[in-house]
Amino acid sequence: MATIAVYSLKGGVGKTTFAINLAWASACISKRRTLLWDLDPQAASSWVLSTDTQNRDAAQAIFSKDVQVRKLIQPSTVPGLDLIAADTSLRGLDHLFREMDKKKRLAKLIESLAKDYDRIVLDCPPGLTETSEQVLRAADLIVIPVIPSPLSQRAMGEVARYLVQRGGSHAPILPVYSMVDRRRSLHRKALEEQADWPAIPMASMIEQMAVRRKPLGAFAPSSPAAKEFAALWTMVERQLQTP
C-alpha cells in the first residue's frame, strides 16, 4: 500500500482537481483498491464524489478516536474508489493535533487500512500547519501542483526547504505544473526552465468537473487534460515502485 499526498503551501493551485483525477486513475486505469481521503475542510473532493448526502460533522472525530476510521469510509460515485469525506469539523484539526501531541496519528490510521487498499490519495489543505506535518510524515509521495508563476514556484521551494530543515528522511516530491496556458510568455518560460516537470493544461473541460461532479476520465477520457492526468498517474506509479 502507498499513500500519495496532493499538497501545496498555496491555495487555488488545483489540489482537489489533482486528487480526484489521480484517485480515478488509480481505481479505473490501474484497477487499484483506492481510497481518497479528503482532509480539506472546504470538502471540494467530497462534494464532487460523495454518495452520502448527510452532513455528519464527524471527520475530525476519526483522529480523536471518537469514531472508528472505517465507519466513515463510503463508496464514491466512481466504481472501485472509496472516500473519507471532509466536513467543517476539520477546521479544528490543527488544534486537535497540537493537543494530542501525536505526530504520527494520521500515519497510524493509514497503516490500519493497509490490508484494505493499494493506494490512498490525500487531498490536503494548504499551508504549513499541524495537519501538513501529519501529512508529510504519512506520505510515500508528495505531489505538489505548481502554477507557472513566481509566487507559486516560490511556495514549492518553501516546502522543499522546510523538508530539508526538518532533517531526517522524507517522502519524494513530485512537482507538477498546473493550469498551464502556453499562450502566456511567463508560463512558456517556466516550462522551459523545468522541462522535466509534468504539466496539466488550463482547460474548460476541467471546469466541467464541478458541473458534472465527475472526474475527467469519467466524461472526457480523450481530452488533452485527461490524457495528461493519465500520464501523470503512470509517473506516480513508476516513482512508487522505484526502490
CSV table of C-alpha atoms in Angstrom, one decimal:
chain,number,residue,atom,x,y,z
A,1,MET,CA,0.0,0.0,0.0
A,2,ALA,CA,1.2,3.5,-0.8
A,3,THR,CA,0.0,7.0,0.2
A,4,ILE,CA,0.1,9.9,-2.2
A,5,ALA,CA,-0.4,13.4,-0.8
A,6,VAL,CA,-1.6,16.2,-3.0
A,7,TYR,CA,-0.3,19.1,-1.2
A,8,SER,CA,0.8,22.8,-1.6
A,9,LEU,CA,1.6,25.7,0.6
A,10,LYS,CA,-0.7,27.8,-1.6
A,11,GLY,CA,-4.4,27.5,-2.1
A,12,GLY,CA,-6.0,27.7,-5.5
A,13,VAL,CA,-3.4,25.7,-7.4
A,14,GLY,CA,-5.7,22.8,-8.3
A,15,LYS,CA,-5.1,20.3,-5.4
A,16,THR,CA,-8.6,18.9,-5.5
A,17,THR,CA,-8.6,18.5,-9.3
A,18,PHE,CA,-5.3,16.6,-9.0
A,19,ALA,CA,-6.5,14.4,-6.1
A,20,ILE,CA,-9.8,13.5,-7.8
A,21,ASN,CA,-8.2,12.6,-11.1
A,22,LEU,CA,-5.3,10.7,-9.7
A,23,ALA,CA,-7.6,8.7,-7.5
A,24,TRP,CA,-9.8,8.0,-10.5
A,25,ALA,CA,-6.7,6.8,-12.5
A,26,SER,CA,-5.7,4.6,-9.6
A,27,ALA,CA,-9.1,2.9,-9.4
A,28,CYS,CA,-10.0,2.8,-13.1
A,29,ILE,CA,-6.8,2.6,-15.0
A,30,SER,CA,-4.6,0.7,-12.6
A,31,LYS,CA,-7.5,-1.2,-11.0
A,32,ARG,CA,-6.0,-0.5,-7.6
A,33,ARG,CA,-8.1,-0.7,-4.4
A,34,THR,CA,-8.2,3.1,-3.8
A,35,LEU,CA,-9.3,5.4,-1.1
A,36,LEU,CA,-9.5,9.2,-1.4
A,37,TRP,CA,-9.2,10.9,2.0
A,38,ASP,CA,-10.4,14.5,1.9
A,39,LEU,CA,-8.6,16.4,4.7
A,40,ASP,CA,-9.6,19.9,3.5
A,41,PRO,CA,-12.5,21.5,5.4
A,42,GLN,CA,-13.7,23.1,2.2
A,43,ALA,CA,-14.6,19.5,1.2
A,44,ALA,CA,-14.5,20.0,-2.5
A,45,SER,CA,-13.4,16.5,-3.3
A,46,SER,CA,-16.2,15.2,-1.1
A,47,TRP,CA,-18.8,17.4,-2.8
A,48,VAL,CA,-17.8,16.1,-6.3
A,49,LEU,CA,-17.6,12.4,-5.4
A,50,SER,CA,-19.7,11.7,-2.3
A,51,THR,CA,-22.8,9.4,-2.4
A,52,ASP,CA,-23.8,10.4,1.1
A,53,THR,CA,-26.0,13.5,1.3
A,54,GLN,CA,-25.9,13.7,5.1
A,55,ASN,CA,-23.6,16.2,6.8
A,56,ARG,CA,-22.2,14.2,9.7
A,57,ASP,CA,-19.6,16.7,11.0
A,58,ALA,CA,-17.6,13.6,12.2
A,59,ALA,CA,-14.4,13.9,10.0
A,60,GLN,CA,-12.3,15.2,12.9
A,61,ALA,CA,-13.6,12.5,15.3
A,62,ILE,CA,-11.5,9.9,13.4
A,63,PHE,CA,-8.4,11.5,14.8
A,64,SER,CA,-9.6,11.8,18.4
A,65,LYS,CA,-10.6,8.1,18.4
A,66,ASP,CA,-14.3,9.0,19.0
A,67,VAL,CA,-15.2,7.3,15.7
A,68,GLN,CA,-13.5,4.4,14.0
A,69,VAL,CA,-12.0,5.3,10.7
A,70,ARG,CA,-13.7,2.5,8.8
A,71,LYS,CA,-17.1,3.8,9.9
A,72,LEU,CA,-16.6,7.0,7.8
A,73,ILE,CA,-15.5,5.2,4.6
A,74,GLN,CA,-18.1,5.3,1.9
A,75,PRO,CA,-18.3,4.3,-1.7
A,76,SER,CA,-17.8,7.2,-4.0
A,77,THR,CA,-19.6,7.8,-7.3
A,78,VAL,CA,-16.6,6.1,-9.0
A,79,PRO,CA,-16.7,2.3,-9.0
A,80,GLY,CA,-13.7,0.9,-7.1
A,81,LEU,CA,-13.0,4.2,-5.4
A,82,ASP,CA,-13.9,4.8,-1.7
A,83,LEU,CA,-14.0,8.1,0.1
A,84,ILE,CA,-13.5,9.5,3.5
A,85,ALA,CA,-15.4,12.8,3.2
A,86,ALA,CA,-14.3,16.1,4.8
A,87,ASP,CA,-16.6,18.4,6.7
A,88,THR,CA,-16.4,21.6,8.7
A,89,SER,CA,-15.3,19.8,11.8
A,90,LEU,CA,-11.8,19.7,10.2
A,91,ARG,CA,-11.4,23.4,10.8
A,92,GLY,CA,-10.3,22.5,14.3
A,93,LEU,CA,-8.0,19.7,13.3
A,94,ASP,CA,-4.7,21.7,13.8
A,95,HIS,CA,-5.7,22.5,17.3
A,96,LEU,CA,-6.6,18.9,18.0
A,97,PHE,CA,-3.3,17.6,16.7
A,98,ARG,CA,-1.5,20.1,19.0
A,99,GLU,CA,-3.5,19.0,22.0
A,100,MET,CA,-2.9,15.3,21.2
A,101,ASP,CA,0.8,15.7,20.6
A,102,LYS,CA,0.9,12.6,18.5
A,103,LYS,CA,3.0,13.4,15.4
A,104,LYS,CA,2.1,10.2,13.5
A,105,ARG,CA,-1.6,9.9,14.2
A,106,LEU,CA,-2.6,10.1,10.5
A,107,ALA,CA,0.2,7.7,9.6
A,108,LYS,CA,-1.1,5.1,12.1
A,109,LEU,CA,-4.6,5.5,10.8
A,110,ILE,CA,-3.4,4.9,7.3
A,111,GLU,CA,-1.4,1.9,8.4
A,112,SER,CA,-4.6,0.4,9.9
A,113,LEU,CA,-6.1,0.5,6.4
A,114,ALA,CA,-3.2,-1.2,4.6
A,115,LYS,CA,-4.9,-4.5,4.2
A,116,ASP,CA,-7.9,-2.9,2.5
A,117,TYR,CA,-6.3,-0.6,0.0
A,118,ASP,CA,-3.4,-0.5,-2.5
A,119,ARG,CA,-3.4,3.3,-2.9
A,120,ILE,CA,-4.6,6.1,-0.6
A,121,VAL,CA,-4.8,9.6,-2.0
A,122,LEU,CA,-4.8,12.6,0.4
A,123,ASP,CA,-6.5,15.8,-0.6
A,124,CYS,CA,-4.7,18.2,1.7
A,125,PRO,CA,-5.5,21.7,3.0
A,126,PRO,CA,-2.9,24.4,2.1
A,127,GLY,CA,-0.3,25.9,4.5
A,128,LEU,CA,2.4,24.6,6.8
A,129,THR,CA,0.3,23.5,9.7
A,130,GLU,CA,0.0,20.7,12.2
A,131,THR,CA,-2.1,18.9,9.7
A,132,SER,CA,0.5,19.3,7.0
A,133,GLU,CA,3.1,17.9,9.4
A,134,GLN,CA,1.0,14.8,9.8
A,135,VAL,CA,0.6,14.5,6.0
A,136,LEU,CA,4.3,14.9,5.3
A,137,ARG,CA,5.0,12.1,7.8
A,138,ALA,CA,2.4,9.8,6.4
A,139,ALA,CA,3.0,10.2,2.6
A,140,ASP,CA,5.1,7.9,0.4
A,141,LEU,CA,5.0,10.5,-2.4
A,142,ILE,CA,4.1,14.2,-2.3
A,143,VAL,CA,2.5,15.6,-5.5
A,144,ILE,CA,2.8,19.4,-5.5
A,145,PRO,CA,0.7,21.3,-8.1
A,146,VAL,CA,2.6,24.5,-9.1
A,147,ILE,CA,1.1,27.3,-11.3
A,148,PRO,CA,3.8,28.6,-13.6
A,149,SER,CA,4.1,31.9,-11.7
A,150,PRO,CA,6.8,33.3,-9.4
A,151,LEU,CA,4.6,33.1,-6.2
A,152,SER,CA,3.5,29.5,-6.8
A,153,GLN,CA,7.0,28.4,-7.6
A,154,ARG,CA,8.3,30.2,-4.5
A,155,ALA,CA,5.7,28.3,-2.4
A,156,MET,CA,7.0,25.0,-3.8
A,157,GLY,CA,10.6,26.0,-2.9
A,158,GLU,CA,9.5,26.8,0.6
A,159,VAL,CA,8.0,23.4,1.1
A,160,ALA,CA,11.3,21.8,-0.2
A,161,ARG,CA,13.4,24.0,2.2
A,162,TYR,CA,11.1,23.1,5.0
A,163,LEU,CA,11.5,19.4,4.5
A,164,VAL,CA,15.3,19.8,4.4
A,165,GLN,CA,15.2,21.9,7.6
A,166,ARG,CA,13.2,19.3,9.4
A,167,GLY,CA,16.0,16.8,8.9
A,168,GLY,CA,15.8,13.1,8.5
A,169,SER,CA,14.2,11.3,5.6
A,170,HIS,CA,11.1,12.5,3.9
A,171,ALA,CA,8.9,11.3,1.0
A,172,PRO,CA,10.0,12.3,-2.5
A,173,ILE,CA,8.5,15.4,-4.0
A,174,LEU,CA,6.9,15.4,-7.5
A,175,PRO,CA,6.2,19.0,-8.6
A,176,VAL,CA,3.7,19.3,-11.5
A,177,TYR,CA,2.8,22.4,-13.4
A,178,SER,CA,-0.9,23.2,-13.0
A,179,MET,CA,-3.3,25.4,-15.0
A,180,VAL,CA,-0.8,25.8,-17.8
A,181,ASP,CA,-1.6,28.3,-20.5
A,182,ARG,CA,1.0,28.1,-23.2
A,183,ARG,CA,-0.2,31.4,-24.8
A,184,ARG,CA,1.4,33.2,-21.8
A,185,SER,CA,5.1,34.0,-22.1
A,186,LEU,CA,5.5,33.6,-18.3
A,187,HIS,CA,4.1,30.1,-18.5
A,188,ARG,CA,6.2,29.2,-21.5
A,189,LYS,CA,9.4,30.4,-19.8
A,190,ALA,CA,8.6,28.4,-16.7
A,191,LEU,CA,8.1,25.3,-18.8
A,192,GLU,CA,11.4,25.8,-20.5
A,193,GLU,CA,13.2,26.2,-17.1
A,194,GLN,CA,11.7,23.0,-15.7
A,195,ALA,CA,11.2,21.0,-18.9
A,196,ASP,CA,11.2,17.7,-17.0
A,197,TRP,CA,8.2,18.6,-14.8
A,198,PRO,CA,4.8,17.2,-15.9
A,199,ALA,CA,2.3,19.8,-17.0
A,200,ILE,CA,-1.5,19.9,-16.8
A,201,PRO,CA,-3.1,22.4,-19.1
A,202,MET,CA,-5.7,25.1,-18.3
A,203,ALA,CA,-8.9,23.7,-19.8
A,204,SER,CA,-12.6,24.4,-19.8
A,205,MET,CA,-13.1,20.6,-19.5
A,206,ILE,CA,-11.5,20.7,-16.1
A,207,GLU,CA,-14.0,23.3,-15.0
A,208,GLN,CA,-16.8,21.0,-16.1
A,209,MET,CA,-15.8,18.6,-13.4
A,210,ALA,CA,-17.6,20.7,-10.8
A,211,VAL,CA,-20.7,21.0,-13.1
A,212,ARG,CA,-20.9,17.2,-13.8
A,213,ARG,CA,-19.5,16.2,-10.4
A,214,LYS,CA,-17.2,13.6,-12.1
A,215,PRO,CA,-13.5,13.1,-12.7
A,216,LEU,CA,-12.3,14.0,-16.2
A,217,GLY,CA,-11.7,10.4,-17.2
A,218,ALA,CA,-15.4,9.6,-16.5
A,219,PHE,CA,-16.8,12.0,-19.0
A,220,ALA,CA,-13.9,13.2,-21.2
A,221,PRO,CA,-11.3,10.5,-21.3
A,222,SER,CA,-9.9,11.6,-24.7
A,223,SER,CA,-9.5,15.3,-23.7
A,224,PRO,CA,-5.9,16.6,-23.5
A,225,ALA,CA,-6.2,17.2,-19.8
A,226,ALA,CA,-7.4,13.7,-19.1
A,227,LYS,CA,-4.6,12.2,-21.1
A,228,GLU,CA,-2.1,14.4,-19.1
A,229,PHE,CA,-3.5,13.2,-15.8
A,230,ALA,CA,-3.3,9.6,-17.0
A,231,ALA,CA,0.4,10.1,-17.9
A,232,LEU,CA,1.0,11.8,-14.5
A,233,TRP,CA,-0.5,8.7,-12.8
A,234,THR,CA,1.8,6.5,-14.8
A,235,MET,CA,4.7,8.6,-13.5
A,236,VAL,CA,3.4,8.4,-9.9
A,237,GLU,CA,3.2,4.6,-10.1
A,238,ARG,CA,6.7,4.4,-11.5
A,239,GLN,CA,8.0,6.5,-8.7
A,240,LEU,CA,6.2,4.5,-6.1
A,241,GLN,CA,7.7,1.3,-7.4
A,242,THR,CA,11.3,2.7,-7.5
A,243,PRO,CA,13.3,1.4,-4.5
